[in-house]
GROMACS .gro file of N, CA, C and O in nm:
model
  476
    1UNK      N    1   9.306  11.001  10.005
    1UNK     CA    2   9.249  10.975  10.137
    1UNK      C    3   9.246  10.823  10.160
    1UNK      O    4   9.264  10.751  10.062
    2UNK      N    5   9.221  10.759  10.299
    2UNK     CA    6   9.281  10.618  10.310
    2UNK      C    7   9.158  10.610  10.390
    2UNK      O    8   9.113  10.684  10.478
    3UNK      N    9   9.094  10.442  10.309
    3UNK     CA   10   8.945  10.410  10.365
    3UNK      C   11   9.008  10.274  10.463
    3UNK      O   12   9.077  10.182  10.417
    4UNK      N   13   8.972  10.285  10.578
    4UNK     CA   14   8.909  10.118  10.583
    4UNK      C   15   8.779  10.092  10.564
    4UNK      O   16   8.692  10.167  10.608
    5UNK      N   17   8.747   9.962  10.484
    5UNK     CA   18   8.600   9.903  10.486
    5UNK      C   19   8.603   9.771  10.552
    5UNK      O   20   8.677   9.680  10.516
    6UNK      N   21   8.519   9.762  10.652
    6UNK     CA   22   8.485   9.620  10.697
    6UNK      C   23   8.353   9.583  10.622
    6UNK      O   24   8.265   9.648  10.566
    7UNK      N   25   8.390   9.380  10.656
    7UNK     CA   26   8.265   9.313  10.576
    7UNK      C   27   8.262   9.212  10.619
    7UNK      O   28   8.375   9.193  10.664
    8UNK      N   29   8.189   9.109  10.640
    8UNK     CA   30   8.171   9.014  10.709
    8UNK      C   31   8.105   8.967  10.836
    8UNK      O   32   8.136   8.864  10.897
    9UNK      N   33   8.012   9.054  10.869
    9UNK     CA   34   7.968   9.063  11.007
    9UNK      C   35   7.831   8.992  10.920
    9UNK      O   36   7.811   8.971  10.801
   10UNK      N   37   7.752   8.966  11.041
   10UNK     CA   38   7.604   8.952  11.014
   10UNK      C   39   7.543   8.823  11.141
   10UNK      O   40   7.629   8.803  11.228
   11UNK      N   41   7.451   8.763  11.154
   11UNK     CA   42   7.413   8.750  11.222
   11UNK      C   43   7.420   8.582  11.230
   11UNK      O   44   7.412   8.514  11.127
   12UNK      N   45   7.433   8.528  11.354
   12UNK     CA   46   7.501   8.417  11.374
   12UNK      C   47   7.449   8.325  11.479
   12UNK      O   48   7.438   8.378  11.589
   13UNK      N   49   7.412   8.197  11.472
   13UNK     CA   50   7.362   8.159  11.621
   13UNK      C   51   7.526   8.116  11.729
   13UNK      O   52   7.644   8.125  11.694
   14UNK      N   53   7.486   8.085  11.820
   14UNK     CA   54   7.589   8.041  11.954
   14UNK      C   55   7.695   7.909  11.878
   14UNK      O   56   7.662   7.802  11.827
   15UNK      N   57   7.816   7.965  11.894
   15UNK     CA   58   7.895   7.829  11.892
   15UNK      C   59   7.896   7.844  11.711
   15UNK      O   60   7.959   7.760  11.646
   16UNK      N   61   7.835   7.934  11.655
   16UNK     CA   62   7.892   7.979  11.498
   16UNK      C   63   8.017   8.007  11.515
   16UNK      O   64   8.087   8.021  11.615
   17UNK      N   65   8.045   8.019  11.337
   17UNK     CA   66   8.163   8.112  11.303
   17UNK      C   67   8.126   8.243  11.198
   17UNK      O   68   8.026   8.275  11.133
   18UNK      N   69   8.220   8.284  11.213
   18UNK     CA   70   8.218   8.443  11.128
   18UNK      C   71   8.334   8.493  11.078
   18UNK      O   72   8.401   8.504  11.181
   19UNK      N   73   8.414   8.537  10.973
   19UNK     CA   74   8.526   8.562  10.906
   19UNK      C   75   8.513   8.686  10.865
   19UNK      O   76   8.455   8.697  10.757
   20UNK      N   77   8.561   8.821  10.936
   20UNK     CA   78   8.575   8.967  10.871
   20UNK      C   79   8.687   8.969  10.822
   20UNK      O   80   8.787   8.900  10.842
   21UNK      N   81   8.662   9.063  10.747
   21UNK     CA   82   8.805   9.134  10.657
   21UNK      C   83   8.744   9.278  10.681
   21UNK      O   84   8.639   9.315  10.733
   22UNK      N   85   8.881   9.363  10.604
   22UNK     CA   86   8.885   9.490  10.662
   22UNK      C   87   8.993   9.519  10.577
   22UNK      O   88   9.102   9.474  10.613
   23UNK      N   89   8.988   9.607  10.436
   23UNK     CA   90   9.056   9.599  10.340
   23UNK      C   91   9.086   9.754  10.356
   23UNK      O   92   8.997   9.838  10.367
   24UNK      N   93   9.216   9.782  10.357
   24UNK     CA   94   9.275   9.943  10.365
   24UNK      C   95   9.302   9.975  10.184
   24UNK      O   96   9.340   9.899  10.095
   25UNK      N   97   9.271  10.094  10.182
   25UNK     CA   98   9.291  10.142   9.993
   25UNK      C   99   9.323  10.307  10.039
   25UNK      O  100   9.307  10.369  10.144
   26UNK      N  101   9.378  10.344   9.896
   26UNK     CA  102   9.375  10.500   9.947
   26UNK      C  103   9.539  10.498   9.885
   26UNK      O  104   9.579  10.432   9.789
   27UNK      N  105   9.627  10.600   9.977
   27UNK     CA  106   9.727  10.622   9.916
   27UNK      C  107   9.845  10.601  10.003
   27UNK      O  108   9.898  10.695  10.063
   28UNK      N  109   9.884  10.482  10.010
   28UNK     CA  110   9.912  10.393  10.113
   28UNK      C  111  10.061  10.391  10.049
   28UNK      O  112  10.091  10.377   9.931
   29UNK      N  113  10.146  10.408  10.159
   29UNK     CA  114  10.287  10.349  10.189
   29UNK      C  115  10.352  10.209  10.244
   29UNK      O  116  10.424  10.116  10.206
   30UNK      N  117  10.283  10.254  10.352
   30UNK     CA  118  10.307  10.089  10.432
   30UNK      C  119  10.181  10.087  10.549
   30UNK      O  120  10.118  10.182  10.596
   31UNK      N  121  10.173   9.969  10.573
   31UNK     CA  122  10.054   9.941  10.711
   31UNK      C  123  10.155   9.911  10.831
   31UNK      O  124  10.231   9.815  10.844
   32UNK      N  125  10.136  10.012  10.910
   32UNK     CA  126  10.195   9.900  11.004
   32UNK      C  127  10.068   9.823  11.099
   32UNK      O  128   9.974   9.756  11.054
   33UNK      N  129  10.098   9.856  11.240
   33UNK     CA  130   9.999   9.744  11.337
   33UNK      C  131   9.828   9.732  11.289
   33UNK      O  132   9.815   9.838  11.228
   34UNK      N  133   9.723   9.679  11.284
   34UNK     CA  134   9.618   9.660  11.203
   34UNK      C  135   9.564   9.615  11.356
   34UNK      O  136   9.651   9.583  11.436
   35UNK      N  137   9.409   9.611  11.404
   35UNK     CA  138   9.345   9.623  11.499
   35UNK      C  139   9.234   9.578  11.483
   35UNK      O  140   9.209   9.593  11.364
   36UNK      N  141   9.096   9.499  11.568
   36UNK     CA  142   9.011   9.449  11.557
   36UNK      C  143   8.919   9.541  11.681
   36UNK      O  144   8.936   9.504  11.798
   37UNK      N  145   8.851   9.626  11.660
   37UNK     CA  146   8.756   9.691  11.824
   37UNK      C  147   8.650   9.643  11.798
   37UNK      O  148   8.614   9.596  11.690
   38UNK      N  149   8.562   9.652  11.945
   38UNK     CA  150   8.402   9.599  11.917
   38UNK      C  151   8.343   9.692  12.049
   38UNK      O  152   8.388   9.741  12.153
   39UNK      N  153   8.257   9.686  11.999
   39UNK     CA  154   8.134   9.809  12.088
   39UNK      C  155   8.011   9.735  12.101
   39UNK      O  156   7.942   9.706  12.003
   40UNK      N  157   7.979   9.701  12.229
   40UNK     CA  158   7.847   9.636  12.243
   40UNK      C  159   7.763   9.712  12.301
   40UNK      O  160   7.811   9.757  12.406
   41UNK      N  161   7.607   9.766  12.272
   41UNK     CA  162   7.562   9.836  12.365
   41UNK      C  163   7.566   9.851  12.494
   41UNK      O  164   7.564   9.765  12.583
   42UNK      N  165   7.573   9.997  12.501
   42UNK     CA  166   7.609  10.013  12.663
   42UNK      C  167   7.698  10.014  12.702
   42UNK      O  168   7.702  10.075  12.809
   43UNK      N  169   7.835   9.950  12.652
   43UNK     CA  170   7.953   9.948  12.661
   43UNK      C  171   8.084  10.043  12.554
   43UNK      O  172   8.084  10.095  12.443
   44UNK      N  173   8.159  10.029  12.638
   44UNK     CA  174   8.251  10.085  12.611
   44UNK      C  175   8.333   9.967  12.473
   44UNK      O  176   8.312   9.851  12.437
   45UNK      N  177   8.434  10.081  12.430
   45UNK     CA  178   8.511   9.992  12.241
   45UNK      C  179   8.616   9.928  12.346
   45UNK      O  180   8.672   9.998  12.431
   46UNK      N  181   8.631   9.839  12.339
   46UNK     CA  182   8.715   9.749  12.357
   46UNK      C  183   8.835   9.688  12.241
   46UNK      O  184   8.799   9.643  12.132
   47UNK      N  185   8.956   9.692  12.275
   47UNK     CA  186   9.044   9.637  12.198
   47UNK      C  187   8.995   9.468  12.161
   47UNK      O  188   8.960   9.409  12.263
   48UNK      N  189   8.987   9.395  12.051
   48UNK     CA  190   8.984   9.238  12.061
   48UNK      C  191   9.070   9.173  11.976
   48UNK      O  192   9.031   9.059  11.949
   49UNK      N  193   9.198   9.213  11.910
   49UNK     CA  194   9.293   9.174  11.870
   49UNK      C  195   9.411   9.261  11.788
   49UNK      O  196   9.398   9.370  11.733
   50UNK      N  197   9.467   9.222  11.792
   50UNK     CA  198   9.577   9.304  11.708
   50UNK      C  199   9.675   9.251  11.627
   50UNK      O  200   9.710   9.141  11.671
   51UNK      N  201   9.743   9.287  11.509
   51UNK     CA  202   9.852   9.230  11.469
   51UNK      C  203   9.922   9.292  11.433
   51UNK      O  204   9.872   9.350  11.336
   52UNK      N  205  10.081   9.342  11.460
   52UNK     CA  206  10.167   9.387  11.397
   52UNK      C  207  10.257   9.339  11.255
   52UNK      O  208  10.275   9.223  11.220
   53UNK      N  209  10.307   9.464  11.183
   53UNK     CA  210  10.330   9.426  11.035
   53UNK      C  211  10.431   9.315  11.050
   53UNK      O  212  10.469   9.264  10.945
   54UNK      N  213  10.482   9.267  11.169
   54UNK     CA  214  10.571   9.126  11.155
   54UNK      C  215  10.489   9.048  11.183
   54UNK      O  216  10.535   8.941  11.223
   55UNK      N  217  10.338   9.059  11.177
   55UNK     CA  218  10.236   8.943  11.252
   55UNK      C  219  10.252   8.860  11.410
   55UNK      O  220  10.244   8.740  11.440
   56UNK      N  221  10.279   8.998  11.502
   56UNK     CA  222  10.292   8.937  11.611
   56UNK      C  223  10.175   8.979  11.666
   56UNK      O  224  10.116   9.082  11.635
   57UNK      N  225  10.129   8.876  11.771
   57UNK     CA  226   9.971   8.911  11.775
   57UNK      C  227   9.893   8.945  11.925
   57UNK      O  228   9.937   8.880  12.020
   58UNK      N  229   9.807   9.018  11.948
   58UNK     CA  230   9.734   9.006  12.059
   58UNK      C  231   9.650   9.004  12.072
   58UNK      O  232   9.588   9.088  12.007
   59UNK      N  233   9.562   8.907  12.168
   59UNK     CA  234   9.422   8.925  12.196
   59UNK      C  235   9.387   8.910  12.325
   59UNK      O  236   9.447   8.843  12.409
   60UNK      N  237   9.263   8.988  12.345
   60UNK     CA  238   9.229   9.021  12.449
   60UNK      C  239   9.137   8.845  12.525
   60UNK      O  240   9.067   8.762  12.468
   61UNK      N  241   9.184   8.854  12.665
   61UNK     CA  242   9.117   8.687  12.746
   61UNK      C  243   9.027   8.693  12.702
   61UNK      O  244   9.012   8.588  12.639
   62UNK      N  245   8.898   8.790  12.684
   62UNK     CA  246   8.760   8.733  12.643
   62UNK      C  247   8.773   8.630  12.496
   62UNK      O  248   8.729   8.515  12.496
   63UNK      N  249   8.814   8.669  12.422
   63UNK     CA  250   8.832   8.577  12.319
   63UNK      C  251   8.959   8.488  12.231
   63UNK      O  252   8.972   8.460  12.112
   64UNK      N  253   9.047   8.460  12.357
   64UNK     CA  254   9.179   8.387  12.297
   64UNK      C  255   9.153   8.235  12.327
   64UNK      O  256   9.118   8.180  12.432
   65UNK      N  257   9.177   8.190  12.213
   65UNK     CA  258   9.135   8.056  12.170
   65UNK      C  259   9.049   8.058  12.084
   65UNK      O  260   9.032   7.955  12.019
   66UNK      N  261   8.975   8.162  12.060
   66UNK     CA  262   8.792   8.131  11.992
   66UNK      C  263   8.861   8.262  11.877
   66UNK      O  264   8.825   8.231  11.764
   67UNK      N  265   8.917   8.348  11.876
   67UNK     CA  266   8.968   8.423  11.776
   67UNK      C  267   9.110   8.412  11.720
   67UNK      O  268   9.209   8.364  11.775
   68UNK      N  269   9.096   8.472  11.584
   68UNK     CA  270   9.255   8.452  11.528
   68UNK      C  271   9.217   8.562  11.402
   68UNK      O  272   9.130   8.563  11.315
   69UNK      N  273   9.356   8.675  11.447
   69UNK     CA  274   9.405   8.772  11.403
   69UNK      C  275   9.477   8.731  11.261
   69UNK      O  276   9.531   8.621  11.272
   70UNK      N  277   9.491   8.789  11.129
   70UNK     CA  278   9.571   8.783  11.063
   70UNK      C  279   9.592   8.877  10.963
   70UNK      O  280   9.535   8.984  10.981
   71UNK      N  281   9.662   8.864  10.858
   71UNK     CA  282   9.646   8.954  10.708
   71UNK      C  283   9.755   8.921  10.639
   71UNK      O  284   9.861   8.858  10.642
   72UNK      N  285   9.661   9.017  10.553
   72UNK     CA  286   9.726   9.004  10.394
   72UNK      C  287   9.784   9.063  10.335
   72UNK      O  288   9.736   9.076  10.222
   73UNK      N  289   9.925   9.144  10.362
   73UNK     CA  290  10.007   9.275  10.336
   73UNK      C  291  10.030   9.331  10.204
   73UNK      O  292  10.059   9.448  10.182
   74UNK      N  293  10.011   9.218  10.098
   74UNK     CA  294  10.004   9.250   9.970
   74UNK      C  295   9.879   9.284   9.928
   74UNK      O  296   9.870   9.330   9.814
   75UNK      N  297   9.777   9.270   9.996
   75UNK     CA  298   9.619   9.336   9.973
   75UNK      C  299   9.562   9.441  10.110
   75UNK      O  300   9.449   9.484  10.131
   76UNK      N  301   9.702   9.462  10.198
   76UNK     CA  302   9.587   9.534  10.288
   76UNK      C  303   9.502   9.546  10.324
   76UNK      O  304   9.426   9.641  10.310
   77UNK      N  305   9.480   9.399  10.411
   77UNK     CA  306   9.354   9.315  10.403
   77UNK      C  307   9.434   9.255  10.594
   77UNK      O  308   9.538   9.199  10.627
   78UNK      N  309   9.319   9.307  10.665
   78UNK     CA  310   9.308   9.190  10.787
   78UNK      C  311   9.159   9.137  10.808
   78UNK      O  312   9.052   9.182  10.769
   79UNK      N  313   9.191   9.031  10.880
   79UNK     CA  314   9.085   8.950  10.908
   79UNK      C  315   9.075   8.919  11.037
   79UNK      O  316   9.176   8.905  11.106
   80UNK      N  317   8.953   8.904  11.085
   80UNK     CA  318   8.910   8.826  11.181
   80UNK      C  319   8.863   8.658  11.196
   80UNK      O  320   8.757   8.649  11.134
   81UNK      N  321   8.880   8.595  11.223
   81UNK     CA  322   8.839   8.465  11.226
   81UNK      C  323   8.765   8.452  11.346
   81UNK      O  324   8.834   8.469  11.447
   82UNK      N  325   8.654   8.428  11.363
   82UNK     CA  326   8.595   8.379  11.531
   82UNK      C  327   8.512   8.294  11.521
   82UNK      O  328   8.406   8.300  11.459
   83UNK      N  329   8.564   8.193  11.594
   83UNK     CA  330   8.500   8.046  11.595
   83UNK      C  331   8.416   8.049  11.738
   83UNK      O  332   8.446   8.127  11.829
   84UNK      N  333   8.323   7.967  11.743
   84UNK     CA  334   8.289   7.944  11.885
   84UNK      C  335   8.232   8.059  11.956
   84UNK      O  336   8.253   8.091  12.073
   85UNK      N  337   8.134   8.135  11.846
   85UNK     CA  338   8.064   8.295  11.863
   85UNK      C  339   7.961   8.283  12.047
   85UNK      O  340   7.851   8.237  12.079
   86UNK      N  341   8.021   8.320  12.087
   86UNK     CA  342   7.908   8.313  12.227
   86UNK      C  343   7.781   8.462  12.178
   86UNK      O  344   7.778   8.541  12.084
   87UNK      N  345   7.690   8.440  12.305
   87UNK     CA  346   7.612   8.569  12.294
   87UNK      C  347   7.700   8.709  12.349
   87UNK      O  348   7.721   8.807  12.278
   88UNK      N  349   7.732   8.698  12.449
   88UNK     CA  350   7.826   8.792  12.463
   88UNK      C  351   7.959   8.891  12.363
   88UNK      O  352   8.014   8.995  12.398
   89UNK      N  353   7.977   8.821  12.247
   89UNK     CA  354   8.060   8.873  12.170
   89UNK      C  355   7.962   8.938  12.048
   89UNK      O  356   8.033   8.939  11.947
   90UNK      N  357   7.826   8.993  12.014
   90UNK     CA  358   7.734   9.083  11.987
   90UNK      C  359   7.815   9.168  12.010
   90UNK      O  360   7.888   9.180  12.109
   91UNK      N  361   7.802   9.256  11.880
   91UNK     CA  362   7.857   9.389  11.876
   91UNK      C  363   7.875   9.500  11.776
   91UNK      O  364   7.795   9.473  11.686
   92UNK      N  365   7.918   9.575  11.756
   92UNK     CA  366   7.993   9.648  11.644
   92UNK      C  367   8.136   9.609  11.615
   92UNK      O  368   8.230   9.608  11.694
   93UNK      N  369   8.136   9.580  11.495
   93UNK     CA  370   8.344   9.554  11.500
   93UNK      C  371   8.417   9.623  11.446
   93UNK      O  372   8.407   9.611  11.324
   94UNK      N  373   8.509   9.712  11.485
   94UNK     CA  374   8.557   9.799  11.359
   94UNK      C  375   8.691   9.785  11.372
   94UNK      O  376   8.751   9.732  11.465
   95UNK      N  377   8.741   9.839  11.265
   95UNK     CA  378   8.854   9.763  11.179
   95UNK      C  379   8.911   9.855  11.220
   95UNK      O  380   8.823   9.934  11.256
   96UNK      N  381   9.075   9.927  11.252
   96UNK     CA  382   9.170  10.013  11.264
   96UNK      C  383   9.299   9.962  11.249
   96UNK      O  384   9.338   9.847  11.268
   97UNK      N  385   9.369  10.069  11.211
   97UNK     CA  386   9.514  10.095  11.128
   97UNK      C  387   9.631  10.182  11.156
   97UNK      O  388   9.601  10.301  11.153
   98UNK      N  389   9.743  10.161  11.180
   98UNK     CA  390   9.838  10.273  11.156
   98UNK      C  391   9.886  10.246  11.040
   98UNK      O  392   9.929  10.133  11.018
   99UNK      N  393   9.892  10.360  10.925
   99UNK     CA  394   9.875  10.326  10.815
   99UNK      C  395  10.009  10.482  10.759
   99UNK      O  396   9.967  10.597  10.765
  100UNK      N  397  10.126  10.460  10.720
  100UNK     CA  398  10.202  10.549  10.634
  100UNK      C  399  10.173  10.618  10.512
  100UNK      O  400  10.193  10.561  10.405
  101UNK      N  401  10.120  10.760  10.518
  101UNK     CA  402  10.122  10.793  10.356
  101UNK      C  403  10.255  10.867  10.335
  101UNK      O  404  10.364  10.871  10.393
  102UNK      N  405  10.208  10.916  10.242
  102UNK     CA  406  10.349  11.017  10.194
  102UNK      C  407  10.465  11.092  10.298
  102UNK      O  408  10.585  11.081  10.324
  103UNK      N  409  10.355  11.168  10.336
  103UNK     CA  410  10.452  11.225  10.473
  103UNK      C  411  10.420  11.200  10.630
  103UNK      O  412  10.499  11.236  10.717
  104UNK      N  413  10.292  11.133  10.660
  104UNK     CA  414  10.291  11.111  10.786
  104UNK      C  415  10.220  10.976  10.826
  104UNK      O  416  10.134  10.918  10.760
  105UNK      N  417  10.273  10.937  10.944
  105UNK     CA  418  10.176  10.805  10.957
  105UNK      C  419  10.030  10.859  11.029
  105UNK      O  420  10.045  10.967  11.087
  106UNK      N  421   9.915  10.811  11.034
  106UNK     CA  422   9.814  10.882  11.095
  106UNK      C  423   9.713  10.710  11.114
  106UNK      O  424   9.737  10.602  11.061
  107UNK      N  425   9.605  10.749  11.206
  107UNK     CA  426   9.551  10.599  11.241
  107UNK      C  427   9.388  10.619  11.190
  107UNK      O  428   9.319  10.721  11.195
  108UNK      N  429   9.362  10.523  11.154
  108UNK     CA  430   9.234  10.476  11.068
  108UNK      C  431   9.158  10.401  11.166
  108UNK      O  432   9.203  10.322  11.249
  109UNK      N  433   8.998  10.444  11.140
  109UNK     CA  434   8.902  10.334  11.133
  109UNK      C  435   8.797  10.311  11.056
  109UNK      O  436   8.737  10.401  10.996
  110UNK      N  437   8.774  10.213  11.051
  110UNK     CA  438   8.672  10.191  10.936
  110UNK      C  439   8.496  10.220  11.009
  110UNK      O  440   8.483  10.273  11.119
  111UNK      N  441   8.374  10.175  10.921
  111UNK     CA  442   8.309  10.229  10.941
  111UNK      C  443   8.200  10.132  11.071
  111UNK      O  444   8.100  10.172  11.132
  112UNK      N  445   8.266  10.004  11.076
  112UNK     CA  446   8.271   9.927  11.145
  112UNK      C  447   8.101   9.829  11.076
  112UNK      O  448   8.008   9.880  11.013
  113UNK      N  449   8.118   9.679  11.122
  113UNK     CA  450   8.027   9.571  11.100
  113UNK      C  451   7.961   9.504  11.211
  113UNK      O  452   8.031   9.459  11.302
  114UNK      N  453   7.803   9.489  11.214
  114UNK     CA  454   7.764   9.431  11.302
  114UNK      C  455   7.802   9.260  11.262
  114UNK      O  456   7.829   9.184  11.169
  115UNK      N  457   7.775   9.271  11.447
  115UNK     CA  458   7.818   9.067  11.441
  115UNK      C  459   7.711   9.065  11.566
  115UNK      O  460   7.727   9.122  11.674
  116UNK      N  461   7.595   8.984  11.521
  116UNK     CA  462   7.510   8.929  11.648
  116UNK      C  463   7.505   8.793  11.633
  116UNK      O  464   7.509   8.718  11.535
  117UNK      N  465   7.494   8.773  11.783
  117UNK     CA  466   7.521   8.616  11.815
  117UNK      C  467   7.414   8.600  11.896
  117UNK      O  468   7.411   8.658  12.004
  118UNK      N  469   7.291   8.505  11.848
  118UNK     CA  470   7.177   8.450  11.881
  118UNK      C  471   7.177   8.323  11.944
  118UNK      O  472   7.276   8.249  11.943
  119UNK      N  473   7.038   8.287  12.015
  119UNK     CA  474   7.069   8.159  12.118
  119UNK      C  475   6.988   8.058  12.013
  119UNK      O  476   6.978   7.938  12.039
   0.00000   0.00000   0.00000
């Protein structure tokens, strides 16, 4: 069975930084595209970055410039980087995957990490 775990969240004042990872294990073939969501109360999961297994990247306007997508294909490991934490980016973050096992590709999420951003 194929886990994601996120780690790195926790609580932050305005204009912090914060560094998640989000490490895939299990019985893994290949990763392909790897995903960053966040859920703020009341709201709806929002996409907030993405990277494909050639590391091409997207992020959503609320946070381009202040975030950066990446990973680590030999550890199945992505990260978040977010510099320049406003209050508005409070949330849940969870980690997701299209991830190859044996016979099928199927999509992952992890169990997701709080990130609060205080004044």
């Amino acid at each position: 069975q194929v886990q994601l775990v996120e780690s790195g969240g926790g609580l932050v004042q305005a204009g912090g930084s914060l560094r998640l990872s989000c490490v895939a294990s299990g019985l893994i073939f290949s990763v392909n595209s790897m995903y960053w969501y966040r859920q703020a109360p009341g709201k709806q999961r929002e996409l907030v970055a993405s990277i494909t297994s050639v590391d091409s990247t997207y992020y959503a306007d609320s946070v381009k410039g202040r975030f950066t997508i990446s990973r680590d294909n030999a550890k199945n490991t992505v990260y978040l980087q977010m510099d320049s934490l406003r209050l508005e980016d409070t949330a849940v973050y969870y980690c997701n995957a299209d991830i190859r096992g044996p016979y099928t590709m199927n999509n992952y999420w992890g169990q997701g990490t709080q990130v609060t951003v205080s004044s």
